[in-house]
Amino acid sequence: MSPSVPLQEMIRAIRSARTQCEERGVIQRECATIRAQFRQADNEGRSHNLAKLLYVHMLGYPAHFGQMECVRMIASPRYSEKRVGYLGAMMLLDEKQDASLLITNSIKNDLANSNQYVQSLALCTLACMGSAEMCRDLAPEINRLLRASNSYIKKKAALCAVHIVRKVQDLGELFAPSARCLLTEKNHGVLHGAVVLITELCECNPESLERFRKTVPDLVQIMKGLVISGYSPDHDVAGISDPFLQVRILRLLRILGHNNEAASDAMNDLLAQVATNTDSTKTVGNAVLYETVLTVLDIKSESGLRVLAVNILGRFLLNNDRNIRLVVSQNILTSAATTQKQRISLCIQLYFSFPIPPSRALELSLALVSASNIRSMMKELLSFLSSCPPELRSQTASGIFIAAERYAPSQRWHIDTILHVLTTAGGDVRDETVPNLIQLITNTSELHCYTVHKLYRALHNDISQQPLVQVACWCIGEYGDLLLRGECQEMEPVQVTEDDVLDVLEAVLQSHMSSPSTRGFALTATMKLSTRITENVDRIRSIVSIYGSCIDVELQQRAVEYNALFKKYDHMRAAVLERMPVIEKNSQGHTNGDSTGETIKENLAVKVKQAEPQQAANQVCDLLDLLGGSEPPLQSSPALGSTAPLPVGTAGTAGGDLLDLLGGLEPTAIMPVSVYDKDGVTVTLSCEKQSDSGLSITLTASNSTDSDIRGFTLQAAVPKSVQLHMKAPSGDSLPARGAAKVTQMVVLNNPNKVVNLKMRLRISYTSQGSAVQDTVQVDSFPGLGH
Amino acid sequence: MIKFVLMVNRQGQTRLSRYYHPVELSRRAALEADVVRCCLSRKKDQCSFVEYKDFKLVYRQYAALYIVVGITDSENELSIYELVHNFVEVLDKYFSRVVSLNRVKNSWIQCQGVCRSLKHLK
């Protein structure tokens, strides 16, 4: 076994190793030696061995086998061994290790030792790695030491107390009185420790905060002493007397003065003095000034002081040292205390003095936008959008949209801004922008002409930005007639022919840059134009039929449906494709976003799937017979009758369709009236006037018997001149004892204003195996007035 | 609050590390490597304050030695910056020349003792 090498030799050996591999070899050999010697319990070189081990640990190699040795050395009576033992404990042990419990007793004994250096070792170690149990055990000891006569010990005890309070907050109460006394010390080390302790106590316990407010005068006194006093060689750092203590005291004053008038008043003078007297040519002075400014802005200071603080911030921004500028710029946004005007002036200085990162600039600009400066700020933001790095584009775009929505001075400005964003950064905007924009455009009816012209021009220039293309297609489809009319008050007239428009739409359809949803928009727009233009309907028909065999299933389905509209349902085409109603502004939760763009498709889906009218027609025929009007009812005319009100009522029921599709909102009943009550089955009726001649009725059925009812159906008949449309019921079975209800909506259209509107209801169901059928006549409708 | 103090040389080797928050040994190496990479790659005209994960780094270069201090958000970065300088001045006075080699050669246990004094500003 090689003799133990002195520490310096080992260090030299390690440093002379040229490669990592060599170094590892040297260290492994040394570690093996050390391990062997630990086992030997050799008395002489123990501290050296441990020191070597600690050095190895510092370089990053595993050294956990030294833990027990640390424990043993701490217990040793010799100071040199204790010292290295405690150092090892601080470096190798932490509260997760079991060995740390073993040193609790040693620490306790050493705290009571007469030698102050031994005491300080124990205090340091406890402050470094004391676990919660150890702290609880030893807290009274520490408290006693806080009142010791030796300031060296007091300093260390204060730091230990800070650690204890951080670990076990309940023990804070124990230290509060002693902490107060420590403030009268002259020794800066003790003062510093005391201030940190008080800060810690105040932060974790609001009652302590109250109690320590009384110390504000003392703190002010200490601070004044530091600021005014002359040169003190012990504490001088670049001309400032103990700046670290000053910063600490300022921070404590900030905590104590926050939200408290009395405390803030007491500090006003001091803060003004510090702000004016501190030398700001060196970083040290600036550090103290910065802390002062933060304090002034955070407490309830008077306005003169605030102005002073903001001026200092402004001066910082013009400072040559970029560190200071960075620190201040980070703080301007977050400091809620500065007013808007002050913020703006600071930001302007920032802009001119310092190249700040673009993301910071964006955040600042967005935070500064307000109703009064929206126009100028928006110009800046839009130019930023065109020049900003690509990763910031979408953030900028959404910021612009939010700002525009909140502060838009006029509709036209709003639309212009959004169009500008779409043309500049169209690819980076988020998906919800398209439906939001469409909603906005629909709602500003007076600007339709202007909007569609602008969009057409934008589309003409560039069909690659998908959101822009989608919005433009939608608008051209909706307001194509306005576009073709050519005149528009707000823009120079440009003659646009139908061929031009169709060319553009076809280009979008065929372009490889268009996404599938964009193509859908374009196809629907083309279809809508068929009612708005006069000459090129054939061209539209051919376009639509081509896509009937498109690979994309979505497009194919649309094309087929539109084809059907041309062929079989040509009479309905005009009605189906007419202008959209004004959309209600919905919250984000709804899927309205999707349906606004697709509403035409939904309407078509409801109508093209005309399976229902066939059944309804049959039933209506029967009931019409019942009512006594015997005329040869054509299959088609009731069908027509039942669907004819649809186009007129599209405006009203389109909303209803939407609502149904979105989750079945029932119209609120005025007063439900019971129209049928027999054998435990009740049917109530409530109605709501939709328009002058339209009425929507909700029939609700429930079952109060003990057995379930299946196959529950309702049929209705009305006088000849009234048109009836029954929507699908919510279900056809009624569970027993009213567990659930069945509802069905019926829409009546009374264009001839037939007085004495009556309705006959036939109710059929199966209960306990037997079929039941019953008829009832409804003579009066609640809410109608007759 | 100071979270840790590191002294690193140009090659990225840690010469001194002191943690004031419990960090597992296994994670220390990774953390140090990451932090050091962050600081060594910065140019001369960039700030000494870096935002790293959820805390801030304050670093200063002295010849071949980098001193990096990790602090929480609530700490005054300028004062820590000055503290680092103060620390180096103290070492300088005590060991007569702050160079990586010398510091290690002399009794580095005393150096650890000075580190303990940094707890003042914990």
mmCIF file with all atom_site columns, N, CA and C in Angstrom, chain B residues 22-65:
data_model
loop_
_atom_site.group_PDB
_atom_site.id
_atom_site.type_symbol
_atom_site.label_atom_id
_atom_site.label_alt_id
_atom_site.label_comp_id
_atom_site.label_asym_id
_atom_site.label_entity_id
_atom_site.label_seq_id
_atom_site.pdbx_PDB_ins_code
_atom_site.Cartn_x
_atom_site.Cartn_y
_atom_site.Cartn_z
_atom_site.occupancy
_atom_site.B_iso_or_equiv
_atom_site.pdbx_formal_charge
_atom_site.auth_seq_id
_atom_site.auth_comp_id
_atom_site.auth_asym_id
_atom_site.auth_atom_id
_atom_site.pdbx_PDB_model_num
ATOM 1   N N  . PRO B 1 22 ? -30.623 22.253 -2.069  1.00 0.00 ? 22 PRO B N  1
ATOM 2   C CA . PRO B 1 22 ? -30.274 20.838 -2.274  1.00 0.00 ? 22 PRO B CA 1
ATOM 3   C C  . PRO B 1 22 ? -30.470 20.430 -3.728  1.00 0.00 ? 22 PRO B C  1
ATOM 4   N N  . VAL B 1 23 ? -29.381 20.036 -4.338  1.00 0.00 ? 23 VAL B N  1
ATOM 5   C CA . VAL B 1 23 ? -29.435 19.508 -5.699  1.00 0.00 ? 23 VAL B CA 1
ATOM 6   C C  . VAL B 1 23 ? -28.708 18.174 -5.688  1.00 0.00 ? 23 VAL B C  1
ATOM 7   N N  . GLU B 1 24 ? -29.351 17.162 -6.235  1.00 0.00 ? 24 GLU B N  1
ATOM 8   C CA . GLU B 1 24 ? -28.738 15.828 -6.214  1.00 0.00 ? 24 GLU B CA 1
ATOM 9   C C  . GLU B 1 24 ? -27.422 15.800 -6.967  1.00 0.00 ? 24 GLU B C  1
ATOM 10  N N  . LEU B 1 25 ? -26.524 14.959 -6.472  1.00 0.00 ? 25 LEU B N  1
ATOM 11  C CA . LEU B 1 25 ? -25.192 14.894 -7.082  1.00 0.00 ? 25 LEU B CA 1
ATOM 12  C C  . LEU B 1 25 ? -25.262 14.523 -8.553  1.00 0.00 ? 25 LEU B C  1
ATOM 13  N N  . SER B 1 26 ? -26.180 13.606 -8.872  1.00 0.00 ? 26 SER B N  1
ATOM 14  C CA . SER B 1 26 ? -26.241 13.154 -10.258 1.00 0.00 ? 26 SER B CA 1
ATOM 15  C C  . SER B 1 26 ? -26.654 14.284 -11.185 1.00 0.00 ? 26 SER B C  1
ATOM 16  N N  . ARG B 1 27 ? -27.506 15.179 -10.671 1.00 0.00 ? 27 ARG B N  1
ATOM 17  C CA . ARG B 1 27 ? -27.973 16.243 -11.544 1.00 0.00 ? 27 ARG B CA 1
ATOM 18  C C  . ARG B 1 27 ? -27.013 17.411 -11.584 1.00 0.00 ? 27 ARG B C  1
ATOM 19  N N  . ARG B 1 28 ? -26.084 17.436 -10.661 1.00 0.00 ? 28 ARG B N  1
ATOM 20  C CA . ARG B 1 28 ? -25.207 18.607 -10.599 1.00 0.00 ? 28 ARG B CA 1
ATOM 21  C C  . ARG B 1 28 ? -24.356 18.718 -11.843 1.00 0.00 ? 28 ARG B C  1
ATOM 22  N N  . ALA B 1 29 ? -23.826 17.597 -12.265 1.00 0.00 ? 29 ALA B N  1
ATOM 23  C CA . ALA B 1 29 ? -22.925 17.642 -13.419 1.00 0.00 ? 29 ALA B CA 1
ATOM 24  C C  . ALA B 1 29 ? -23.663 18.171 -14.639 1.00 0.00 ? 29 ALA B C  1
ATOM 25  N N  . ALA B 1 30 ? -24.857 17.652 -14.834 1.00 0.00 ? 30 ALA B N  1
ATOM 26  C CA . ALA B 1 30 ? -25.628 18.095 -15.997 1.00 0.00 ? 30 ALA B CA 1
ATOM 27  C C  . ALA B 1 30 ? -25.939 19.584 -15.906 1.00 0.00 ? 30 ALA B C  1
ATOM 28  N N  . LEU B 1 31 ? -26.348 20.023 -14.721 1.00 0.00 ? 31 LEU B N  1
ATOM 29  C CA . LEU B 1 31 ? -26.679 21.432 -14.526 1.00 0.00 ? 31 LEU B CA 1
ATOM 30  C C  . LEU B 1 31 ? -25.477 22.305 -14.794 1.00 0.00 ? 31 LEU B C  1
ATOM 31  N N  . GLU B 1 32 ? -24.333 21.882 -14.244 1.00 0.00 ? 32 GLU B N  1
ATOM 32  C CA . GLU B 1 32 ? -23.135 22.691 -14.429 1.00 0.00 ? 32 GLU B CA 1
ATOM 33  C C  . GLU B 1 32 ? -22.758 22.781 -15.890 1.00 0.00 ? 32 GLU B C  1
ATOM 34  N N  . ALA B 1 33 ? -22.807 21.633 -16.557 1.00 0.00 ? 33 ALA B N  1
ATOM 35  C CA . ALA B 1 33 ? -22.431 21.650 -17.971 1.00 0.00 ? 33 ALA B CA 1
ATOM 36  C C  . ALA B 1 33 ? -23.339 22.591 -18.763 1.00 0.00 ? 33 ALA B C  1
ATOM 37  N N  . ASP B 1 34 ? -24.606 22.526 -18.475 1.00 0.00 ? 34 ASP B N  1
ATOM 38  C CA . ASP B 1 34 ? -25.569 23.346 -19.190 1.00 0.00 ? 34 ASP B CA 1
ATOM 39  C C  . ASP B 1 34 ? -25.332 24.835 -18.962 1.00 0.00 ? 34 ASP B C  1
ATOM 40  N N  . VAL B 1 35 ? -25.159 25.160 -17.673 1.00 0.00 ? 35 VAL B N  1
ATOM 41  C CA . VAL B 1 35 ? -24.974 26.567 -17.316 1.00 0.00 ? 35 VAL B CA 1
ATOM 42  C C  . VAL B 1 35 ? -23.702 27.107 -17.955 1.00 0.00 ? 35 VAL B C  1
ATOM 43  N N  . VAL B 1 36 ? -22.668 26.287 -17.892 1.00 0.00 ? 36 VAL B N  1
ATOM 44  C CA . VAL B 1 36 ? -21.380 26.740 -18.402 1.00 0.00 ? 36 VAL B CA 1
ATOM 45  C C  . VAL B 1 36 ? -21.440 26.942 -19.908 1.00 0.00 ? 36 VAL B C  1
ATOM 46  N N  . ARG B 1 37 ? -22.099 26.025 -20.579 1.00 0.00 ? 37 ARG B N  1
ATOM 47  C CA . ARG B 1 37 ? -22.243 26.172 -22.025 1.00 0.00 ? 37 ARG B CA 1
ATOM 48  C C  . ARG B 1 37 ? -22.939 27.473 -22.368 1.00 0.00 ? 37 ARG B C  1
ATOM 49  N N  . CYS B 1 38 ? -23.955 27.775 -21.533 1.00 0.00 ? 38 CYS B N  1
ATOM 50  C CA . CYS B 1 38 ? -24.706 29.004 -21.747 1.00 0.00 ? 38 CYS B CA 1
ATOM 51  C C  . CYS B 1 38 ? -23.807 30.225 -21.641 1.00 0.00 ? 38 CYS B C  1
ATOM 52  N N  . CYS B 1 39 ? -22.975 30.230 -20.613 1.00 0.00 ? 39 CYS B N  1
ATOM 53  C CA . CYS B 1 39 ? -22.168 31.425 -20.361 1.00 0.00 ? 39 CYS B CA 1
ATOM 54  C C  . CYS B 1 39 ? -20.967 31.515 -21.294 1.00 0.00 ? 39 CYS B C  1
ATOM 55  N N  . LEU B 1 40 ? -20.367 30.392 -21.602 1.00 0.00 ? 40 LEU B N  1
ATOM 56  C CA . LEU B 1 40 ? -19.155 30.454 -22.408 1.00 0.00 ? 40 LEU B CA 1
ATOM 57  C C  . LEU B 1 40 ? -19.448 30.857 -23.832 1.00 0.00 ? 40 LEU B C  1
ATOM 58  N N  . SER B 1 41 ? -20.679 30.622 -24.265 1.00 0.00 ? 41 SER B N  1
ATOM 59  C CA . SER B 1 41 ? -20.978 30.919 -25.657 1.00 0.00 ? 41 SER B CA 1
ATOM 60  C C  . SER B 1 41 ? -21.360 32.375 -25.871 1.00 0.00 ? 41 SER B C  1
ATOM 61  N N  . ARG B 1 42 ? -21.379 33.155 -24.814 1.00 0.00 ? 42 ARG B N  1
ATOM 62  C CA . ARG B 1 42 ? -21.797 34.536 -24.983 1.00 0.00 ? 42 ARG B CA 1
ATOM 63  C C  . ARG B 1 42 ? -20.635 35.414 -25.429 1.00 0.00 ? 42 ARG B C  1
ATOM 64  N N  . LYS B 1 43 ? -20.988 36.426 -26.190 1.00 0.00 ? 43 LYS B N  1
ATOM 65  C CA . LYS B 1 43 ? -19.939 37.294 -26.735 1.00 0.00 ? 43 LYS B CA 1
ATOM 66  C C  . LYS B 1 43 ? -19.586 38.369 -25.728 1.00 0.00 ? 43 LYS B C  1
ATOM 67  N N  . LYS B 1 44 ? -18.533 39.099 -26.068 1.00 0.00 ? 44 LYS B N  1
ATOM 68  C CA . LYS B 1 44 ? -18.038 40.103 -25.135 1.00 0.00 ? 44 LYS B CA 1
ATOM 69  C C  . LYS B 1 44 ? -19.004 41.254 -24.949 1.00 0.00 ? 44 LYS B C  1
ATOM 70  N N  . ASP B 1 45 ? -19.763 41.569 -25.990 1.00 0.00 ? 45 ASP B N  1
ATOM 71  C CA . ASP B 1 45 ? -20.612 42.751 -25.858 1.00 0.00 ? 45 ASP B CA 1
ATOM 72  C C  . ASP B 1 45 ? -22.019 42.412 -25.364 1.00 0.00 ? 45 ASP B C  1
ATOM 73  N N  . GLN B 1 46 ? -22.221 41.205 -24.920 1.00 0.00 ? 46 GLN B N  1
ATOM 74  C CA . GLN B 1 46 ? -23.531 40.874 -24.379 1.00 0.00 ? 46 GLN B CA 1
ATOM 75  C C  . GLN B 1 46 ? -23.545 41.044 -22.875 1.00 0.00 ? 46 GLN B C  1
ATOM 76  N N  . CYS B 1 47 ? -24.769 41.119 -22.341 1.00 0.00 ? 47 CYS B N  1
ATOM 77  C CA . CYS B 1 47 ? -24.912 41.388 -20.916 1.00 0.00 ? 47 CYS B CA 1
ATOM 78  C C  . CYS B 1 47 ? -24.372 40.268 -20.051 1.00 0.00 ? 47 CYS B C  1
ATOM 79  N N  . SER B 1 48 ? -24.135 40.612 -18.812 1.00 0.00 ? 48 SER B N  1
ATOM 80  C CA . SER B 1 48 ? -23.682 39.603 -17.867 1.00 0.00 ? 48 SER B CA 1
ATOM 81  C C  . SER B 1 48 ? -24.827 38.869 -17.218 1.00 0.00 ? 48 SER B C  1
ATOM 82  N N  . PHE B 1 49 ? -26.056 39.248 -17.540 1.00 0.00 ? 49 PHE B N  1
ATOM 83  C CA . PHE B 1 49 ? -27.190 38.608 -16.894 1.00 0.00 ? 49 PHE B CA 1
ATOM 84  C C  . PHE B 1 49 ? -27.930 37.789 -17.931 1.00 0.00 ? 49 PHE B C  1
ATOM 85  N N  . VAL B 1 50 ? -28.156 36.538 -17.614 1.00 0.00 ? 50 VAL B N  1
ATOM 86  C CA . VAL B 1 50 ? -28.816 35.626 -18.546 1.00 0.00 ? 50 VAL B CA 1
ATOM 87  C C  . VAL B 1 50 ? -30.011 35.009 -17.857 1.00 0.00 ? 50 VAL B C  1
ATOM 88  N N  . GLU B 1 51 ? -31.089 34.867 -18.626 1.00 0.00 ? 51 GLU B N  1
ATOM 89  C CA . GLU B 1 51 ? -32.219 34.142 -18.053 1.00 0.00 ? 51 GLU B CA 1
ATOM 90  C C  . GLU B 1 51 ? -32.104 32.676 -18.415 1.00 0.00 ? 51 GLU B C  1
ATOM 91  N N  . TYR B 1 52 ? -32.128 31.838 -17.408 1.00 0.00 ? 52 TYR B N  1
ATOM 92  C CA . TYR B 1 52 ? -31.915 30.407 -17.621 1.00 0.00 ? 52 TYR B CA 1
ATOM 93  C C  . TYR B 1 52 ? -32.978 29.648 -16.876 1.00 0.00 ? 52 TYR B C  1
ATOM 94  N N  . LYS B 1 53 ? -33.807 28.922 -17.583 1.00 0.00 ? 53 LYS B N  1
ATOM 95  C CA . LYS B 1 53 ? -34.924 28.187 -16.969 1.00 0.00 ? 53 LYS B CA 1
ATOM 96  C C  . LYS B 1 53 ? -35.712 29.126 -16.069 1.00 0.00 ? 53 LYS B C  1
ATOM 97  N N  . ASP B 1 54 ? -35.865 28.811 -14.818 1.00 0.00 ? 54 ASP B N  1
ATOM 98  C CA . ASP B 1 54 ? -36.693 29.715 -14.014 1.00 0.00 ? 54 ASP B CA 1
ATOM 99  C C  . ASP B 1 54 ? -35.877 30.592 -13.076 1.00 0.00 ? 54 ASP B C  1
ATOM 100 N N  . PHE B 1 55 ? -34.556 30.656 -13.276 1.00 0.00 ? 55 PHE B N  1
ATOM 101 C CA . PHE B 1 55 ? -33.806 31.635 -12.498 1.00 0.00 ? 55 PHE B CA 1
ATOM 102 C C  . PHE B 1 55 ? -32.819 32.371 -13.387 1.00 0.00 ? 55 PHE B C  1
ATOM 103 N N  . LYS B 1 56 ? -32.087 33.269 -12.783 1.00 0.00 ? 56 LYS B N  1
ATOM 104 C CA . LYS B 1 56 ? -31.188 34.113 -13.565 1.00 0.00 ? 56 LYS B CA 1
ATOM 105 C C  . LYS B 1 56 ? -29.741 33.739 -13.251 1.00 0.00 ? 56 LYS B C  1
ATOM 106 N N  . LEU B 1 57 ? -28.884 33.943 -14.232 1.00 0.00 ? 57 LEU B N  1
ATOM 107 C CA . LEU B 1 57 ? -27.465 33.718 -14.029 1.00 0.00 ? 57 LEU B CA 1
ATOM 108 C C  . LEU B 1 57 ? -26.739 35.047 -14.125 1.00 0.00 ? 57 LEU B C  1
ATOM 109 N N  . VAL B 1 58 ? -25.811 35.242 -13.211 1.00 0.00 ? 58 VAL B N  1
ATOM 110 C CA . VAL B 1 58 ? -24.937 36.407 -13.290 1.00 0.00 ? 58 VAL B CA 1
ATOM 111 C C  . VAL B 1 58 ? -23.536 35.856 -13.432 1.00 0.00 ? 58 VAL B C  1
ATOM 112 N N  . TYR B 1 59 ? -22.837 36.242 -14.486 1.00 0.00 ? 59 TYR B N  1
ATOM 113 C CA . TYR B 1 59 ? -21.501 35.677 -14.640 1.00 0.00 ? 59 TYR B CA 1
ATOM 114 C C  . TYR B 1 59 ? -20.497 36.778 -14.890 1.00 0.00 ? 59 TYR B C  1
ATOM 115 N N  . ARG B 1 60 ? -19.268 36.472 -14.556 1.00 0.00 ? 60 ARG B N  1
ATOM 116 C CA . ARG B 1 60 ? -18.182 37.442 -14.770 1.00 0.00 ? 60 ARG B CA 1
ATOM 117 C C  . ARG B 1 60 ? -16.935 36.658 -15.135 1.00 0.00 ? 60 ARG B C  1
ATOM 118 N N  . GLN B 1 61 ? -16.176 37.243 -16.026 1.00 0.00 ? 61 GLN B N  1
ATOM 119 C CA . GLN B 1 61 ? -14.986 36.536 -16.463 1.00 0.00 ? 61 GLN B CA 1
ATOM 120 C C  . GLN B 1 61 ? -13.741 37.224 -15.918 1.00 0.00 ? 61 GLN B C  1
ATOM 121 N N  . TYR B 1 62 ? -12.866 36.404 -15.365 1.00 0.00 ? 62 TYR B N  1
ATOM 122 C CA . TYR B 1 62 ? -11.573 36.936 -14.907 1.00 0.00 ? 62 TYR B CA 1
ATOM 123 C C  . TYR B 1 62 ? -10.499 36.091 -15.539 1.00 0.00 ? 62 TYR B C  1
ATOM 124 N N  . ALA B 1 63 ? -9.833  36.610 -16.527 1.00 0.00 ? 63 ALA B N  1
ATOM 125 C CA . ALA B 1 63 ? -8.812  35.857 -17.287 1.00 0.00 ? 63 ALA B CA 1
ATOM 126 C C  . ALA B 1 63 ? -9.429  34.533 -17.733 1.00 0.00 ? 63 ALA B C  1
ATOM 127 N N  . ALA B 1 64 ? -8.871  33.426 -17.255 1.00 0.00 ? 64 ALA B N  1
ATOM 128 C CA . ALA B 1 64 ? -9.365  32.136 -17.742 1.00 0.00 ? 64 ALA B CA 1
ATOM 129 C C  . ALA B 1 64 ? -10.458 31.560 -16.863 1.00 0.00 ? 64 ALA B C  1
ATOM 130 N N  . LEU B 1 65 ? -10.885 32.334 -15.899 1.00 0.00 ? 65 LEU B N  1
ATOM 131 C CA . LEU B 1 65 ? -11.834 31.799 -14.914 1.00 0.00 ? 65 LEU B CA 1
ATOM 132 C C  . LEU B 1 65 ? -13.180 32.505 -15.055 1.00 0.00 ? 65 LEU B C  1
#
